[in-house]
């Protein structure tokens, strides 16, 4: 008789835990990745660009959190290159926000770039690729900070990358 109560309590505990995990997932992760953005991609010849994004591994969950594009920049523009090698080009001055999100994957913060393009806001989320040997993301951060200081919403720190 007491074994039946124990089984019922454990069963309800598992069901309750699954419901809590589901609600947390819905609140924080379902709307995290930008969707249905109308981005115009073109065939551009882009050379000598600095890559600022990387793809951390988290058993496929990263695909639900990060934008599908790879991100680059040069002295004047920010580039989003999709999986078909088509490029969307945005002026660095059009960046409205560069900020660190509250999500981390493999000890790497997820950053977001918000851009005003054709009277709509585009949001890109990515993990930076900053290392001791590759400082492209820091260069990008400094370039945006120089061109539009009000766009920087999160301070750069080596300890809180």
PDB file of C-alpha atoms in Angstrom:
ATOM      1  CA  UNK A   1       0.000   0.000   0.000  1.00  0.00           C
ATOM      2  CA  UNK A   2       2.791   2.466   0.843  1.00  0.00           C
ATOM      3  CA  UNK A   3       4.584   1.422  -2.365  1.00  0.00           C
ATOM      4  CA  UNK A   4       1.541   2.519  -4.376  1.00  0.00           C
ATOM      5  CA  UNK A   5       1.611   5.944  -2.723  1.00  0.00           C
ATOM      6  CA  UNK A   6       5.322   6.247  -3.468  1.00  0.00           C
ATOM      7  CA  UNK A   7       4.749   5.378  -7.151  1.00  0.00           C
ATOM      8  CA  UNK A   8       1.913   7.920  -7.379  1.00  0.00           C
ATOM      9  CA  UNK A   9       4.014  10.666  -5.745  1.00  0.00           C
ATOM     10  CA  UNK A  10       7.002   9.969  -8.009  1.00  0.00           C
ATOM     11  CA  UNK A  11       4.705   9.925 -11.076  1.00  0.00           C
ATOM     12  CA  UNK A  12       3.160  13.271 -10.158  1.00  0.00           C
ATOM     13  CA  UNK A  13       6.649  14.670  -9.474  1.00  0.00           C
ATOM     14  CA  UNK A  14       7.841  13.652 -12.935  1.00  0.00           C
ATOM     15  CA  UNK A  15       4.735  15.094 -14.616  1.00  0.00           C
ATOM     16  CA  UNK A  16       5.072  18.345 -12.664  1.00  0.00           C
ATOM     17  CA  UNK A  17       8.789  18.600 -13.547  1.00  0.00           C
ATOM     18  CA  UNK A  18       8.052  18.097 -17.247  1.00  0.00           C
ATOM     19  CA  UNK A  19       5.394  20.829 -17.146  1.00  0.00           C
ATOM     20  CA  UNK A  20       7.799  23.251 -15.450  1.00  0.00           C
ATOM     21  CA  UNK A  21      10.554  22.520 -17.996  1.00  0.00           C
ATOM     22  CA  UNK A  22       8.048  22.997 -20.854  1.00  0.00           C
ATOM     23  CA  UNK A  23       6.933  26.389 -19.508  1.00  0.00           C
ATOM     24  CA  UNK A  24      10.523  27.571 -19.036  1.00  0.00           C
ATOM     25  CA  UNK A  25      11.352  26.465 -22.579  1.00  0.00           C
ATOM     26  CA  UNK A  26       8.323  28.286 -23.996  1.00  0.00           C
ATOM     27  CA  UNK A  27       9.094  31.469 -22.070  1.00  0.00           C
ATOM     28  CA  UNK A  28      12.806  31.758 -22.791  1.00  0.00           C
ATOM     29  CA  UNK A  29      13.605  29.811 -25.938  1.00  0.00           C
ATOM     30  CA  UNK A  30      10.658  29.609 -28.323  1.00  0.00           C
ATOM     31  CA  UNK A  31      10.685  33.304 -29.159  1.00  0.00           C
ATOM     32  CA  UNK A  32      14.442  33.724 -28.787  1.00  0.00           C
ATOM     33  CA  UNK A  33      15.392  33.047 -32.400  1.00  0.00           C
ATOM     34  CA  UNK A  34      14.207  35.711 -34.845  1.00  0.00           C
ATOM     35  CA  UNK A  35      11.701  34.312 -37.352  1.00  0.00           C
ATOM     36  CA  UNK A  36       9.951  35.445 -40.526  1.00  0.00           C
ATOM     37  CA  UNK A  37      12.340  38.275 -41.239  1.00  0.00           C
ATOM     38  CA  UNK A  38      12.146  39.470 -44.822  1.00  0.00           C
ATOM     39  CA  UNK A  39      15.836  39.739 -45.640  1.00  0.00           C
ATOM     40  CA  UNK A  40      16.939  40.389 -49.208  1.00  0.00           C
ATOM     41  CA  UNK A  41      19.947  38.288 -50.169  1.00  0.00           C
ATOM     42  CA  UNK A  42      22.003  38.901 -53.325  1.00  0.00           C
ATOM     43  CA  UNK A  43      24.923  37.350 -55.135  1.00  0.00           C
ATOM     44  CA  UNK A  44      27.720  39.620 -53.975  1.00  0.00           C
ATOM     45  CA  UNK A  45      31.407  39.036 -54.422  1.00  0.00           C
ATOM     46  CA  UNK A  46      32.689  39.590 -50.925  1.00  0.00           C
ATOM     47  CA  UNK A  47      36.373  39.241 -50.214  1.00  0.00           C
ATOM     48  CA  UNK A  48      38.595  40.265 -47.335  1.00  0.00           C
ATOM     49  CA  UNK A  49      35.804  40.276 -44.780  1.00  0.00           C
ATOM     50  CA  UNK A  50      36.295  39.747 -41.066  1.00  0.00           C
ATOM     51  CA  UNK A  51      34.201  36.914 -39.642  1.00  0.00           C
ATOM     52  CA  UNK A  52      32.649  37.660 -36.245  1.00  0.00           C
ATOM     53  CA  UNK A  53      30.393  34.647 -35.627  1.00  0.00           C
ATOM     54  CA  UNK A  54      30.884  31.014 -34.732  1.00  0.00           C
ATOM     55  CA  UNK A  55      28.662  27.962 -34.269  1.00  0.00           C
ATOM     56  CA  UNK A  56      28.889  26.516 -30.763  1.00  0.00           C
ATOM     57  CA  UNK A  57      27.686  22.938 -30.353  1.00  0.00           C
ATOM     58  CA  UNK A  58      24.838  22.089 -27.976  1.00  0.00           C
ATOM     59  CA  UNK A  59      23.293  18.914 -29.427  1.00  0.00           C
ATOM     60  CA  UNK A  60      21.171  20.819 -31.950  1.00  0.00           C
ATOM     61  CA  UNK A  61      19.629  23.244 -29.456  1.00  0.00           C
ATOM     62  CA  UNK A  62      21.876  26.014 -30.845  1.00  0.00           C
ATOM     63  CA  UNK A  63      19.855  25.882 -34.085  1.00  0.00           C
ATOM     64  CA  UNK A  64      16.809  27.064 -32.152  1.00  0.00           C
ATOM     65  CA  UNK A  65      18.715  29.932 -30.530  1.00  0.00           C
ATOM     66  CA  UNK A  66      20.984  31.380 -33.215  1.00  0.00           C
ATOM     67  CA  UNK A  67      20.338  32.979 -36.574  1.00  0.00           C
ATOM     68  CA  UNK A  68      21.077  30.650 -39.478  1.00  0.00           C
ATOM     69  CA  UNK A  69      23.523  33.066 -41.156  1.00  0.00           C
ATOM     70  CA  UNK A  70      27.245  33.593 -40.704  1.00  0.00           C
ATOM     71  CA  UNK A  71      28.241  37.188 -39.948  1.00  0.00           C
ATOM     72  CA  UNK A  72      31.073  39.332 -41.291  1.00  0.00           C
ATOM     73  CA  UNK A  73      32.031  42.991 -41.437  1.00  0.00           C
ATOM     74  CA  UNK A  74      34.399  45.378 -43.172  1.00  0.00           C
ATOM     75  CA  UNK A  75      35.080  49.076 -42.626  1.00  0.00           C
ATOM     76  CA  UNK A  76      31.631  50.178 -43.770  1.00  0.00           C
ATOM     77  CA  UNK A  77      29.223  47.241 -43.788  1.00  0.00           C
ATOM     78  CA  UNK A  78      27.824  44.324 -41.830  1.00  0.00           C
ATOM     79  CA  UNK A  79      27.169  41.155 -43.854  1.00  0.00           C
ATOM     80  CA  UNK A  80      24.875  38.192 -43.256  1.00  0.00           C
ATOM     81  CA  UNK A  81      25.720  35.240 -45.484  1.00  0.00           C
ATOM     82  CA  UNK A  82      23.119  32.478 -45.645  1.00  0.00           C
ATOM     83  CA  UNK A  83      23.570  28.753 -46.259  1.00  0.00           C
ATOM     84  CA  UNK A  84      23.245  29.260 -50.028  1.00  0.00           C
ATOM     85  CA  UNK A  85      26.204  31.705 -49.984  1.00  0.00           C
ATOM     86  CA  UNK A  86      23.908  34.634 -50.732  1.00  0.00           C
ATOM     87  CA  UNK A  87      24.731  37.865 -48.958  1.00  0.00           C
ATOM     88  CA  UNK A  88      22.701  40.554 -47.242  1.00  0.00           C
ATOM     89  CA  UNK A  89      24.617  43.809 -46.793  1.00  0.00           C
ATOM     90  CA  UNK A  90      23.871  46.494 -44.200  1.00  0.00           C
ATOM     91  CA  UNK A  91      25.649  49.736 -43.420  1.00  0.00           C
ATOM     92  CA  UNK A  92      27.316  49.718 -39.995  1.00  0.00           C
ATOM     93  CA  UNK A  93      25.647  53.073 -39.290  1.00  0.00           C
ATOM     94  CA  UNK A  94      22.235  51.353 -39.543  1.00  0.00           C
ATOM     95  CA  UNK A  95      22.985  49.149 -36.525  1.00  0.00           C
ATOM     96  CA  UNK A  96      20.548  50.215 -33.836  1.00  0.00           C
ATOM     97  CA  UNK A  97      21.716  47.849 -31.109  1.00  0.00           C
ATOM     98  CA  UNK A  98      24.634  45.572 -30.298  1.00  0.00           C
ATOM     99  CA  UNK A  99      24.017  43.731 -27.063  1.00  0.00           C
ATOM    100  CA  UNK A 100      24.814  40.600 -25.127  1.00  0.00           C
ATOM    101  CA  UNK A 101      21.804  38.395 -24.461  1.00  0.00           C
ATOM    102  CA  UNK A 102      21.312  36.434 -21.264  1.00  0.00           C
ATOM    103  CA  UNK A 103      21.937  33.102 -23.007  1.00  0.00           C
ATOM    104  CA  UNK A 104      25.279  31.295 -23.009  1.00  0.00           C
ATOM    105  CA  UNK A 105      26.279  28.258 -25.054  1.00  0.00           C
ATOM    106  CA  UNK A 106      29.521  26.491 -24.108  1.00  0.00           C
ATOM    107  CA  UNK A 107      30.747  29.495 -22.142  1.00  0.00           C
ATOM    108  CA  UNK A 108      30.107  31.841 -25.062  1.00  0.00           C
ATOM    109  CA  UNK A 109      27.551  34.625 -24.762  1.00  0.00           C
ATOM    110  CA  UNK A 110      24.996  35.019 -27.502  1.00  0.00           C
ATOM    111  CA  UNK A 111      25.094  38.530 -28.950  1.00  0.00           C
ATOM    112  CA  UNK A 112      22.400  40.244 -30.950  1.00  0.00           C
ATOM    113  CA  UNK A 113      22.550  42.905 -33.613  1.00  0.00           C
ATOM    114  CA  UNK A 114      19.442  44.952 -34.372  1.00  0.00           C
ATOM    115  CA  UNK A 115      19.402  46.806 -37.664  1.00  0.00           C
ATOM    116  CA  UNK A 116      16.956  49.307 -39.120  1.00  0.00           C
ATOM    117  CA  UNK A 117      16.496  48.280 -42.741  1.00  0.00           C
ATOM    118  CA  UNK A 118      13.757  49.675 -44.968  1.00  0.00           C
ATOM    119  CA  UNK A 119      11.611  50.840 -42.022  1.00  0.00           C
ATOM    120  CA  UNK A 120      11.703  47.491 -40.241  1.00  0.00           C
ATOM    121  CA  UNK A 121      13.857  46.035 -37.526  1.00  0.00           C
ATOM    122  CA  UNK A 122      15.988  42.993 -38.291  1.00  0.00           C
ATOM    123  CA  UNK A 123      17.488  40.969 -35.449  1.00  0.00           C
ATOM    124  CA  UNK A 124      20.475  38.666 -35.811  1.00  0.00           C
ATOM    125  CA  UNK A 125      21.713  36.451 -32.963  1.00  0.00           C
ATOM    126  CA  UNK A 126      25.088  34.772 -32.944  1.00  0.00           C
ATOM    127  CA  UNK A 127      27.959  33.556 -30.814  1.00  0.00           C
ATOM    128  CA  UNK A 128      31.105  35.637 -31.274  1.00  0.00           C
ATOM    129  CA  UNK A 129      34.356  34.054 -32.401  1.00  0.00           C
ATOM    130  CA  UNK A 130      36.713  36.069 -30.186  1.00  0.00           C
ATOM    131  CA  UNK A 131      39.906  34.237 -29.210  1.00  0.00           C
ATOM    132  CA  UNK A 132      43.435  35.264 -28.301  1.00  0.00           C
ATOM    133  CA  UNK A 133      44.360  34.911 -31.977  1.00  0.00           C
ATOM    134  CA  UNK A 134      41.168  36.249 -33.569  1.00  0.00           C
ATOM    135  CA  UNK A 135      40.029  39.641 -32.346  1.00  0.00           C
ATOM    136  CA  UNK A 136      37.589  40.362 -35.213  1.00  0.00           C
ATOM    137  CA  UNK A 137      34.566  40.579 -32.935  1.00  0.00           C
ATOM    138  CA  UNK A 138      36.287  43.124 -30.706  1.00  0.00           C
ATOM    139  CA  UNK A 139      37.221  45.134 -33.823  1.00  0.00           C
ATOM    140  CA  UNK A 140      33.562  45.014 -34.913  1.00  0.00           C
ATOM    141  CA  UNK A 141      32.430  46.113 -31.440  1.00  0.00           C
ATOM    142  CA  UNK A 142      34.854  49.049 -31.468  1.00  0.00           C
ATOM    143  CA  UNK A 143      33.845  50.046 -35.017  1.00  0.00           C
ATOM    144  CA  UNK A 144      30.135  50.116 -34.087  1.00  0.00           C
ATOM    145  CA  UNK A 145      30.960  52.000 -30.900  1.00  0.00           C
ATOM    146  CA  UNK A 146      32.848  54.622 -32.928  1.00  0.00           C
ATOM    147  CA  UNK A 147      30.141  55.054 -35.578  1.00  0.00           C
ATOM    148  CA  UNK A 148      27.118  54.897 -33.265  1.00  0.00           C
ATOM    149  CA  UNK A 149      27.917  54.935 -29.520  1.00  0.00           C
ATOM    150  CA  UNK A 150      24.237  54.777 -28.550  1.00  0.00           C
ATOM    151  CA  UNK A 151      23.932  51.370 -30.286  1.00  0.00           C
ATOM    152  CA  UNK A 152      26.170  49.694 -27.706  1.00  0.00           C
ATOM    153  CA  UNK A 153      23.917  48.269 -25.013  1.00  0.00           C
ATOM    154  CA  UNK A 154      26.408  45.859 -23.390  1.00  0.00           C
ATOM    155  CA  UNK A 155      29.923  46.739 -22.386  1.00  0.00           C
ATOM    156  CA  UNK A 156      32.691  44.512 -23.724  1.00  0.00           C
ATOM    157  CA  UNK A 157      34.749  42.747 -21.111  1.00  0.00           C
ATOM    158  CA  UNK A 158      37.256  39.969 -21.553  1.00  0.00           C
ATOM    159  CA  UNK A 159      35.808  38.342 -18.418  1.00  0.00           C
ATOM    160  CA  UNK A 160      32.198  38.447 -19.649  1.00  0.00           C
ATOM    161  CA  UNK A 161      32.595  37.701 -23.339  1.00  0.00           C
TER     162      UNK A 161
END
